Each structure stands twice: as structure tokens, then as C-alpha cells.
XYZ file of C-alpha atoms in Angstrom:
501
model
C 54.056 -12.960 -25.875
C 54.746 -15.974 -28.108
C 54.287 -19.624 -27.212
C 55.808 -22.331 -29.444
C 53.778 -25.530 -29.707
C 55.837 -27.229 -32.385
C 59.574 -26.591 -31.946
C 60.620 -23.662 -34.120
C 57.076 -22.642 -35.065
C 54.776 -20.060 -33.540
C 51.737 -21.581 -31.891
C 49.990 -19.012 -29.675
C 50.424 -15.248 -29.641
C 49.226 -12.508 -27.263
C 49.621 -8.741 -27.458
C 48.408 -5.485 -25.871
C 49.948 -2.018 -26.237
C 50.256 0.634 -23.465
C 47.024 2.266 -24.646
C 45.155 -1.015 -24.165
C 46.605 -1.416 -20.685
C 45.575 2.134 -19.797
C 42.035 1.446 -21.039
C 41.875 -1.731 -18.970
C 43.003 0.152 -15.870
C 40.009 2.487 -16.305
C 37.348 0.202 -17.777
C 38.491 -3.367 -17.100
C 35.898 -4.100 -14.422
C 33.788 -6.079 -16.908
C 35.036 -7.744 -20.096
C 33.870 -10.050 -22.862
C 35.955 -12.763 -24.498
C 35.207 -14.372 -27.836
C 36.998 -16.157 -30.672
C 36.594 -15.924 -34.421
C 37.993 -17.607 -37.495
C 39.328 -16.966 -41.016
C 41.467 -13.926 -40.228
C 44.831 -15.325 -41.379
C 46.356 -17.858 -43.746
C 47.372 -20.212 -40.916
C 43.801 -20.721 -39.607
C 44.835 -19.462 -36.175
C 41.875 -18.481 -34.019
C 41.627 -14.771 -33.243
C 40.735 -14.126 -29.586
C 39.602 -10.669 -28.462
C 39.249 -9.223 -24.969
C 36.770 -6.338 -25.193
C 34.906 -3.985 -22.897
C 32.971 -0.716 -22.685
C 34.433 2.777 -22.257
C 32.838 5.850 -20.650
C 30.982 6.630 -23.907
C 29.457 3.110 -23.910
C 31.530 2.286 -27.001
C 33.371 -1.005 -27.474
C 37.106 -0.978 -26.797
C 39.772 -3.660 -27.213
C 41.872 -4.552 -24.180
C 43.996 -7.267 -25.768
C 44.080 -9.827 -28.561
C 45.720 -13.113 -29.363
C 46.056 -16.022 -31.751
C 45.439 -19.622 -30.718
C 46.289 -22.738 -32.710
C 43.991 -24.904 -30.599
C 40.812 -24.307 -28.618
C 41.500 -26.496 -25.615
C 41.890 -25.870 -21.888
C 45.671 -25.527 -22.153
C 45.478 -22.821 -24.842
C 42.775 -20.853 -23.042
C 44.652 -21.069 -19.742
C 47.760 -19.777 -21.506
C 46.076 -16.715 -23.003
C 44.178 -15.917 -19.770
C 47.436 -16.117 -17.800
C 49.173 -13.832 -20.301
C 46.277 -11.394 -20.026
C 46.518 -11.427 -16.229
C 50.295 -10.955 -16.297
C 49.927 -8.009 -18.658
C 46.994 -6.294 -16.926
C 47.982 -7.217 -13.334
C 44.411 -7.284 -11.960
C 41.453 -9.636 -12.464
C 38.258 -8.369 -14.074
C 35.238 -8.386 -11.779
C 33.067 -10.109 -14.395
C 33.534 -11.786 -17.774
C 31.048 -12.861 -20.469
C 31.740 -15.766 -22.845
C 29.822 -18.427 -24.732
C 29.290 -21.901 -23.232
C 32.542 -23.411 -24.483
C 33.512 -26.046 -21.898
C 37.274 -25.649 -22.331
C 36.931 -21.892 -21.917
C 34.840 -22.349 -18.768
C 37.369 -24.705 -17.145
C 40.272 -22.399 -17.991
C 38.480 -19.407 -16.460
C 37.819 -21.314 -13.232
C 41.529 -21.993 -12.919
C 42.963 -18.584 -13.912
C 40.192 -16.207 -12.753
C 38.693 -17.982 -9.717
C 37.334 -14.739 -8.225
C 35.832 -13.406 -11.462
C 32.097 -13.925 -11.958
C 31.606 -15.833 -15.223
C 28.444 -15.122 -17.195
C 27.246 -17.034 -20.262
C 26.110 -15.048 -23.277
C 22.324 -14.647 -23.083
C 21.936 -14.369 -26.859
C 23.659 -17.702 -27.531
C 21.349 -19.501 -25.109
C 18.081 -17.981 -26.353
C 19.203 -18.459 -29.969
C 19.624 -22.211 -29.399
C 15.954 -22.461 -28.500
C 15.127 -22.494 -32.206
C 16.780 -25.929 -32.496
C 15.936 -27.306 -29.048
C 12.242 -26.343 -28.744
C 11.368 -25.489 -32.340
C 7.574 -25.754 -32.098
C 7.416 -23.480 -29.042
C 10.020 -21.127 -30.495
C 7.718 -20.497 -33.465
C 4.842 -19.619 -31.122
C 5.144 -15.824 -30.849
C 2.913 -15.466 -27.795
C 4.807 -18.189 -25.910
C 8.172 -16.579 -26.656
C 6.860 -13.117 -25.771
C 5.832 -14.477 -22.369
C 9.256 -16.102 -21.960
C 11.190 -12.899 -22.698
C 8.859 -10.936 -20.442
C 9.576 -12.926 -17.280
C 13.214 -13.457 -18.299
C 13.935 -9.720 -18.470
C 11.355 -8.218 -16.115
C 11.177 -10.518 -13.091
C 11.634 -8.467 -9.916
C 12.820 -11.370 -7.769
C 14.335 -14.826 -8.051
C 11.163 -16.356 -6.630
C 8.937 -14.724 -9.244
C 11.297 -15.837 -12.032
C 11.354 -19.457 -10.895
C 7.569 -19.538 -10.527
C 7.117 -18.040 -14.002
C 9.626 -20.512 -15.471
C 7.797 -23.523 -14.024
C 4.410 -22.269 -15.223
C 5.762 -21.528 -18.716
C 7.423 -24.942 -19.065
C 4.248 -26.766 -18.013
C 1.901 -24.686 -20.168
C 4.007 -25.387 -23.262
C 4.463 -29.113 -22.603
C 8.239 -28.852 -22.119
C 8.583 -30.528 -18.730
C 10.533 -33.458 -20.234
C 12.853 -31.360 -22.430
C 16.378 -32.249 -21.292
C 18.001 -29.156 -22.807
C 15.698 -26.850 -20.845
C 16.478 -28.808 -17.690
C 20.202 -28.415 -18.326
C 20.118 -24.655 -18.877
C 17.847 -24.231 -15.850
C 20.521 -25.884 -13.696
C 23.003 -23.187 -14.768
C 20.466 -20.338 -14.659
C 22.599 -18.379 -12.172
C 25.129 -17.885 -15.007
C 22.818 -16.452 -17.669
C 19.437 -15.300 -16.259
C 19.445 -11.510 -15.633
C 17.705 -11.728 -12.246
C 20.663 -13.703 -10.844
C 23.156 -11.085 -12.102
C 21.844 -7.979 -10.357
C 24.607 -7.941 -7.732
C 27.367 -8.106 -10.365
C 28.603 -5.204 -12.496
C 28.483 -5.749 -16.282
C 28.458 -2.137 -17.575
C 25.156 -2.844 -19.319
C 26.389 -5.951 -21.178
C 24.426 -9.212 -21.294
C 26.024 -10.902 -24.296
C 29.329 -11.261 -26.147
C 27.920 -8.926 -28.783
C 30.695 -6.408 -28.055
C 33.393 -8.939 -28.965
C 31.411 -10.324 -31.895
C 30.762 -6.830 -33.221
C 34.464 -6.067 -32.964
C 35.214 -9.360 -34.726
C 33.051 -8.164 -37.613
C 34.834 -4.798 -37.751
C 38.234 -6.496 -37.761
C 37.186 -8.973 -40.469
C 35.967 -6.112 -42.682
C 39.588 -4.945 -42.876
C 41.221 -8.359 -42.993
C 41.291 -11.249 -45.457
C 41.720 -14.923 -44.678
C 44.920 -15.140 -46.770
C 46.786 -12.491 -44.732
C 50.072 -13.277 -43.038
C 50.427 -12.368 -39.374
C 52.326 -9.171 -40.200
C 49.626 -8.127 -42.667
C 46.990 -8.867 -40.045
C 48.753 -6.829 -37.362
C 49.070 -3.763 -39.593
C 45.310 -3.810 -40.287
C 44.539 -4.521 -36.637
C 46.559 -1.452 -35.662
C 44.422 0.592 -38.035
C 41.270 -0.625 -36.240
C 42.736 0.385 -32.866
C 43.625 3.851 -34.142
C 40.108 4.321 -35.548
C 38.519 3.363 -32.213
C 40.738 5.764 -30.308
C 40.128 8.624 -32.704
C 36.397 8.093 -32.251
C 36.781 8.220 -28.474
C 38.927 11.372 -28.611
C 36.346 13.021 -30.853
C 33.565 12.254 -28.373
C 35.686 13.551 -25.496
C 36.185 16.810 -27.389
C 32.495 17.117 -28.269
C 31.579 16.598 -24.631
C 33.725 19.550 -23.598
C 32.066 22.060 -25.906
C 28.524 20.693 -26.294
C 26.600 21.261 -23.034
C 23.902 18.718 -22.237
C 20.277 19.697 -21.728
C 18.365 18.960 -18.542
C 14.700 17.962 -18.708
C 13.631 18.139 -15.058
C 13.916 20.734 -12.256
C 15.916 18.256 -10.157
C 19.221 19.561 -8.795
C 20.656 16.044 -8.977
C 20.108 16.009 -12.741
C 22.054 19.266 -13.113
C 24.885 17.769 -11.060
C 25.158 14.623 -13.189
C 24.872 16.679 -16.371
C 28.347 18.016 -15.600
C 29.865 14.739 -14.405
C 28.730 12.032 -16.824
C 29.396 11.577 -20.527
C 26.503 12.332 -22.850
C 25.684 8.667 -23.477
C 25.558 7.780 -19.778
C 23.774 10.994 -18.807
C 20.915 10.062 -21.180
C 20.447 6.830 -19.201
C 20.596 8.695 -15.886
C 18.147 11.288 -17.216
C 15.642 8.542 -18.000
C 15.825 7.387 -14.377
C 15.481 10.984 -13.136
C 12.317 11.507 -15.193
C 10.811 8.206 -14.022
C 11.619 9.061 -10.392
C 8.856 11.682 -10.523
C 6.275 8.881 -10.893
C 6.804 7.531 -7.357
C 6.345 8.485 -3.736
C 8.245 7.132 -0.745
C 6.589 5.172 2.058
C 8.552 4.149 5.168
C 8.226 0.562 6.298
C 6.773 0.066 9.730
C 8.985 -1.659 12.275
C 11.990 -1.470 9.908
C 14.421 1.383 10.483
C 15.854 3.144 7.399
C 13.859 0.958 4.971
C 11.527 2.620 2.468
C 9.285 1.492 -0.387
C 9.112 3.364 -3.686
C 5.422 3.251 -4.630
C 3.953 4.067 -8.049
C 1.583 7.053 -7.940
C -0.590 5.458 -10.637
C -0.836 1.794 -9.605
C 0.179 2.083 -5.916
C 2.407 -0.951 -6.415
C 5.808 -1.191 -4.730
C 8.463 -0.955 -7.441
C 11.563 -1.046 -5.256
C 12.658 -1.114 -1.634
C 15.430 1.217 -0.482
C 17.814 0.525 2.398
C 19.523 3.699 3.603
C 22.812 3.986 5.466
C 22.750 6.394 8.399
C 25.967 8.384 8.125
C 27.178 7.875 4.561
C 23.851 8.441 2.759
C 24.608 5.281 0.816
C 21.380 3.878 -0.592
C 20.826 0.336 -1.788
C 17.723 -0.606 -3.752
C 16.313 -4.050 -4.386
C 16.306 -3.390 -8.150
C 20.154 -3.295 -8.009
C 20.462 -0.964 -11.004
C 23.464 0.820 -9.504
C 25.234 -2.437 -8.647
C 24.779 -3.936 -12.127
C 25.073 -0.869 -14.393
C 26.558 1.896 -12.249
C 23.640 4.346 -12.566
C 21.410 5.319 -9.588
C 17.886 4.001 -10.044
C 14.653 6.015 -10.116
C 13.742 4.774 -6.635
C 16.896 6.144 -5.013
C 16.630 9.441 -6.923
C 13.030 9.764 -5.723
C 14.048 9.173 -2.100
C 16.907 11.705 -2.229
C 14.765 14.359 -3.920
C 11.828 14.026 -1.520
C 14.256 14.298 1.398
C 15.709 17.562 0.020
C 19.096 16.026 -0.824
C 20.225 18.086 -3.823
C 23.509 16.342 -4.642
C 24.166 12.692 -5.310
C 26.377 11.118 -2.596
C 29.888 10.284 -3.795
C 29.305 6.561 -3.197
C 26.505 6.637 -5.773
C 28.716 8.113 -8.498
C 30.423 5.499 -10.671
C 33.801 6.949 -11.675
C 34.106 4.858 -14.846
C 31.219 6.856 -16.381
C 32.724 10.295 -15.715
C 33.437 12.586 -18.674
C 37.174 12.300 -18.141
C 39.977 13.415 -20.432
C 42.356 10.480 -20.665
C 46.081 10.791 -21.299
C 46.501 7.570 -23.252
C 50.029 6.309 -23.825
C 51.274 5.919 -27.365
C 51.306 2.512 -29.036
C 55.088 2.302 -28.715
C 56.211 -1.086 -27.454
C 58.811 0.629 -25.284
C 56.841 2.136 -22.398
C 59.926 4.015 -21.230
C 59.609 6.180 -24.356
C 56.217 7.451 -23.244
C 55.982 11.031 -21.950
C 52.887 12.622 -20.435
C 51.519 14.905 -23.158
C 48.134 15.421 -21.532
C 48.888 19.068 -20.714
C 48.981 19.829 -24.455
C 45.408 18.722 -25.100
C 43.639 21.666 -23.373
C 45.787 24.089 -25.391
C 44.944 22.317 -28.648
C 41.256 22.253 -27.766
C 41.351 25.981 -26.994
C 43.065 26.687 -30.325
C 40.427 24.661 -32.198
C 37.624 26.475 -30.392
C 39.052 29.947 -31.141
C 39.783 29.119 -34.774
C 36.282 27.840 -35.483
C 34.786 31.320 -35.811
C 35.979 32.115 -39.328
C 37.834 30.783 -42.363
C 40.720 33.235 -41.855
C 41.282 32.053 -38.290
C 41.280 28.411 -39.423
C 43.923 29.151 -42.066
C 46.022 31.069 -39.544
C 45.775 28.305 -36.913
C 46.687 25.644 -39.466
C 49.749 27.665 -40.508
C 50.884 27.941 -36.871
C 50.576 24.183 -36.334
C 52.322 23.296 -39.610
C 55.264 25.603 -38.819
C 55.612 24.249 -35.284
C 55.412 20.613 -36.449
C 58.100 21.296 -39.074
C 60.294 22.925 -36.441
C 59.918 19.957 -34.079
C 60.621 17.509 -36.909
C 63.807 19.344 -37.918
C 65.030 19.419 -34.311
C 64.319 15.704 -33.882
C 66.139 14.850 -37.120
C 69.168 16.853 -36.024
C 69.356 15.199 -32.632
C 68.932 11.717 -34.122
C 71.787 12.290 -36.564
C 74.032 13.140 -33.624
C 73.257 9.792 -32.020
C 73.928 6.232 -33.143
C 71.605 4.967 -35.883
C 68.223 3.884 -34.479
C 67.673 0.157 -34.734
C 66.359 -2.770 -32.814
C 69.717 -2.952 -31.003
C 68.591 -0.147 -28.691
C 66.447 -2.759 -26.892
C 69.396 -5.071 -26.275
C 69.455 -4.236 -22.585
C 66.054 -5.919 -22.138
C 66.493 -8.873 -24.512
C 67.968 -11.903 -22.788
C 67.987 -14.268 -25.748
C 67.226 -14.100 -29.445
C 64.513 -16.592 -30.387
C 64.019 -17.683 -33.972
C 60.347 -18.451 -34.551
C 59.113 -19.903 -37.815
C 55.708 -19.451 -39.390
C 52.854 -21.278 -37.648
C 51.705 -24.652 -38.845
C 48.273 -24.436 -40.486
C 45.854 -25.106 -37.638
C 42.782 -27.308 -37.747
C 40.221 -25.367 -35.674
C 36.465 -25.464 -35.238
C 35.887 -22.703 -37.753
C 38.253 -23.691 -40.542
C 35.665 -25.542 -42.593
C 32.498 -27.611 -42.532
C 34.472 -30.858 -42.761
C 32.357 -32.147 -45.597
C 28.943 -31.575 -44.034
C 26.802 -28.427 -43.866
C 26.061 -27.196 -40.364
C 22.370 -26.364 -40.739
C 19.526 -28.842 -41.171
C 18.226 -26.938 -44.173
C 21.661 -27.109 -45.808
C 21.912 -30.848 -45.133
C 18.470 -31.384 -46.687
C 19.402 -29.400 -49.778
C 22.694 -31.248 -50.132
C 21.073 -34.700 -49.930
C 18.395 -33.690 -52.403
C 21.017 -32.468 -54.841
C 22.925 -35.743 -54.508
C 19.807 -37.745 -55.468
C 19.098 -35.708 -58.590
C 21.022 -37.061 -61.608
C 22.925 -34.504 -63.635
C 21.005 -33.652 -66.806
C 22.799 -33.896 -70.156
C 22.473 -31.332 -72.893
C 20.946 -32.083 -76.299
C 23.645 -32.407 -78.966
C 21.422 -30.623 -81.546
C 20.067 -27.540 -79.718
C 22.235 -27.515 -76.559
C 19.207 -27.378 -74.196
C 19.024 -29.667 -71.150
C 16.150 -32.084 -70.483
C 16.148 -34.123 -73.699
C 18.472 -35.683 -76.285
C 18.667 -35.409 -80.090
C 16.110 -38.212 -80.622
C 13.332 -36.299 -78.805
C 14.555 -32.814 -79.673
C 11.618 -30.468 -80.547
C 13.727 -28.942 -83.297
C 14.410 -32.298 -84.991
C 11.720 -31.730 -87.620
C 13.060 -28.265 -88.390
C 16.538 -29.664 -88.993
C 15.084 -32.391 -91.238
C 13.222 -29.847 -93.405
C 16.324 -27.700 -93.756
C 18.285 -30.692 -94.885
């Protein structure tokens, strides 16, 4: 989708292929959104919508170019994303950009908006520098930030930490405390984020894209490299899907539930579940008096209550106060302990998160004409079987390769023959869907936040260095020996020249 800002010139651009839409349909429950700079000659801002697939790898749902970073531009790209993907994400993670926040409130009113935790904690170096350099103080901060078991305990720890470090009057800390429900982990436990806390997924993908792209690229040059990145990501996912089929996972406990999930989850997610299964053996279950279907998971070493489980009567749906399943999609150690001690050998269907299943996806091609797409998923099992059979020996590999090469050549010849019988292929075959031809010129060079330092370095250390360099006069070179720091009258070699003369 193209939006002109200046008449005749491209301003904003959004795109997503059928494969991206298919990925979003499966894994679009939680997304990250971030912008980056210096990816094209027009200084347009690259915006990426990213998420996590069933292998816990980063995937791209959509991308776009923006000429401005204001509310109008962000609303435009969010609306295009919604039109393309049809459904809202459940949660989204961004930085604290105010224009972005206001646009999200308008376009995604029912989506929970989380601020990137890394950006907030990273700012502490500038806002509370003396405390930030105190390792014990910061260790205490990260401990209660990430390990508080309740909102009350977090707020009590925050108040004590602020007072003990003399930060009660720090306005920045007061401001971020007011919005704590949008970045502190303890306030997020009822919202699903697929294990994400930051925009690191988008930023990491920005880095991958920028490794392939130069700032002087035109938009067409950018898109060709971007397509290469998409293909690489999808090949990696297909490879992991194939490995999962033929590489059985190992169980580490005698629990029947672990054996069940070994067959359902991908390797990466099963490792996380396995950790919870192992830790479940460190607890016992104690029913709460006077409370029906409520149980405490108690540590066998410390006898402390680690989590409280609320059980449903008929559905066997368990809900724990730690909210691990709600936020990540993996049953916690407390629930596994309860089920095991009550002789429940299979995990209830409501405690299995389908997005983590080891599924074989039939992803559409990247063709812009979705009508051209045909379901080729039934070919994949045959190809996988051929690869498995041919892996025994060199002769079988050669034979299998010959079969595939001959069949591909046969299909190519048939396709060429049928195309020659038709009208020449060209863009005119899309005329039935094109209402009007729009001539769009190259974008105007945009002036964005990341297009330069505008004459002043961004860091304090850089500003100090720059001012110091301005105050130091440029040294002239000696006309006799060429060395800086003196002239010909005080040159150490003056006597030598005199003697030679």
C-alpha cells in the first residue's frame, strides 16, 4: 500500500506477502514494532512488525517505510497492518515514543501496549547515574523487578529501594513509576507475550536487515535484499521443522506428562517445559482449608508457598498465581506437580498452547497474486521421506538427486510449452483488479530523527570531546623538518642544517 504525502511522490509504504499473513494468522498473538534508520537513500524510516514462531525464532509479519514519525504516519501504517491482517494482536511491545503510543490507542484500542523494558532500564544510566554505577543497588533493583511474586511485594520493594538510595525526589523515577503497569513484569502476568519483554526481536531483525542493506540503496534495491532476508528466515524455519520430525527429543523424568509434551511441542519449547517438569518434583501440594479446589504448591526444602493453584471442577483447567501459562503459554511447575500427584497422566487440552506445537506449515508462496497459490503441503511428506531414505549412502543420494532433477526438468518443459500456447505473461494479466494506474515519483528526502546528529553529538562524552577539540588550536608544522609543535626558529635540527651549510 502506498500513501502519497507530496503530490506525485511516494511518502509512506506498507507491504506483507501471503507468507507473512499466514505467519501472523498462526503467531500474531503478540508482536513488537520498532523503527530504524539509514536503510535507503531517501532517509525513509524502516518500520518492522515482528513476532515469535513455534521455534522461538524471530519472524517478520510486515514492514513499511515512513517519511515522518508523527501520529498521522503511525496511525496510517497501523491501519494498513490491521486491514491486511484482519485481526488485532493481543499484545504489542514498543519503545516510549509518544506519537506511537497515541496512534496505538486509536487503532488498537483492545491491544495491551507494553513499553520495552530494556529501553527503560537503559535510561537509568543517564537519569540516576550515581546509583546506576552502584552494582549492589542495581542487583537489588533487578532482583525485585524480575522476581516479585505479587504487586504488593513489588511496590513495597520499590519504595524501600528508592528511599535507601536517596532517590525519593527523582522526577524521572516518579514518572516511570506512574506507568509501571506498562513495563514492570509483575503487572504483565495476565497478558501473553510469548516470552518477550523488549523490542529486541525487532531491533535484532533491524540489524540483520541492515547487514544486507546500504544507506544509498533505492527502494527497489532495498526490497530485493529484504526479500532475501525473508527467504533466509523461512529456510531456517523449514530446516528446524524437518529436524524436529526425525530427531526425537529426550525425556529426563519419569513423568507421563513430559512424554506427552515431548511429542507435541517443538524442541525449543519442550526444553522450557522440561525445566518446569523437573522443578515440579521439588514441591508437594497442600489443600487450603475452607477454600474448595484451592491448593498451595509448597517447596520440600524451604516449606515456603511458591504458587497457589485454582482448579476447575469439570474441565481440569488449572490456574496458578504465578501466571506462567497465561504469559508464556507453558504450564508451570506448580500445576505439573498438582496433576502428577493426583495421578493425571496427560495434560488437559486447555493447558496446551497450540502456537507452540511442532506443526508442519503449508506457507503460501511470496507471489503477490494470492489466487495463484496452490496447496502444495501434501508434497512435503513425500520429499521428507525421500530425503530420509537417501541419507543412508552416497549411491542413494546420487540416485535421488537424479530423480528430482529429471522431474524438475520435465515440469519446467511442460510449463514452458503451456505458457507459449497462452498470451505473453505481463503485468496486464492483473488488469481485472487494477482500477486506476497511479504514477508515483521517487520520495522526497525525509528529515527524520535518525538521519543525522544535526550538528551536535548525542552523548555527553562526545559533546565533551567536541568542545575540547574546538578549544585546542590547530598546530602548524615546522617548515624545516615537517614536525608539529615548533617552527623553524626553535627547530631542534636548526644547528644541524647550519653545520651542513
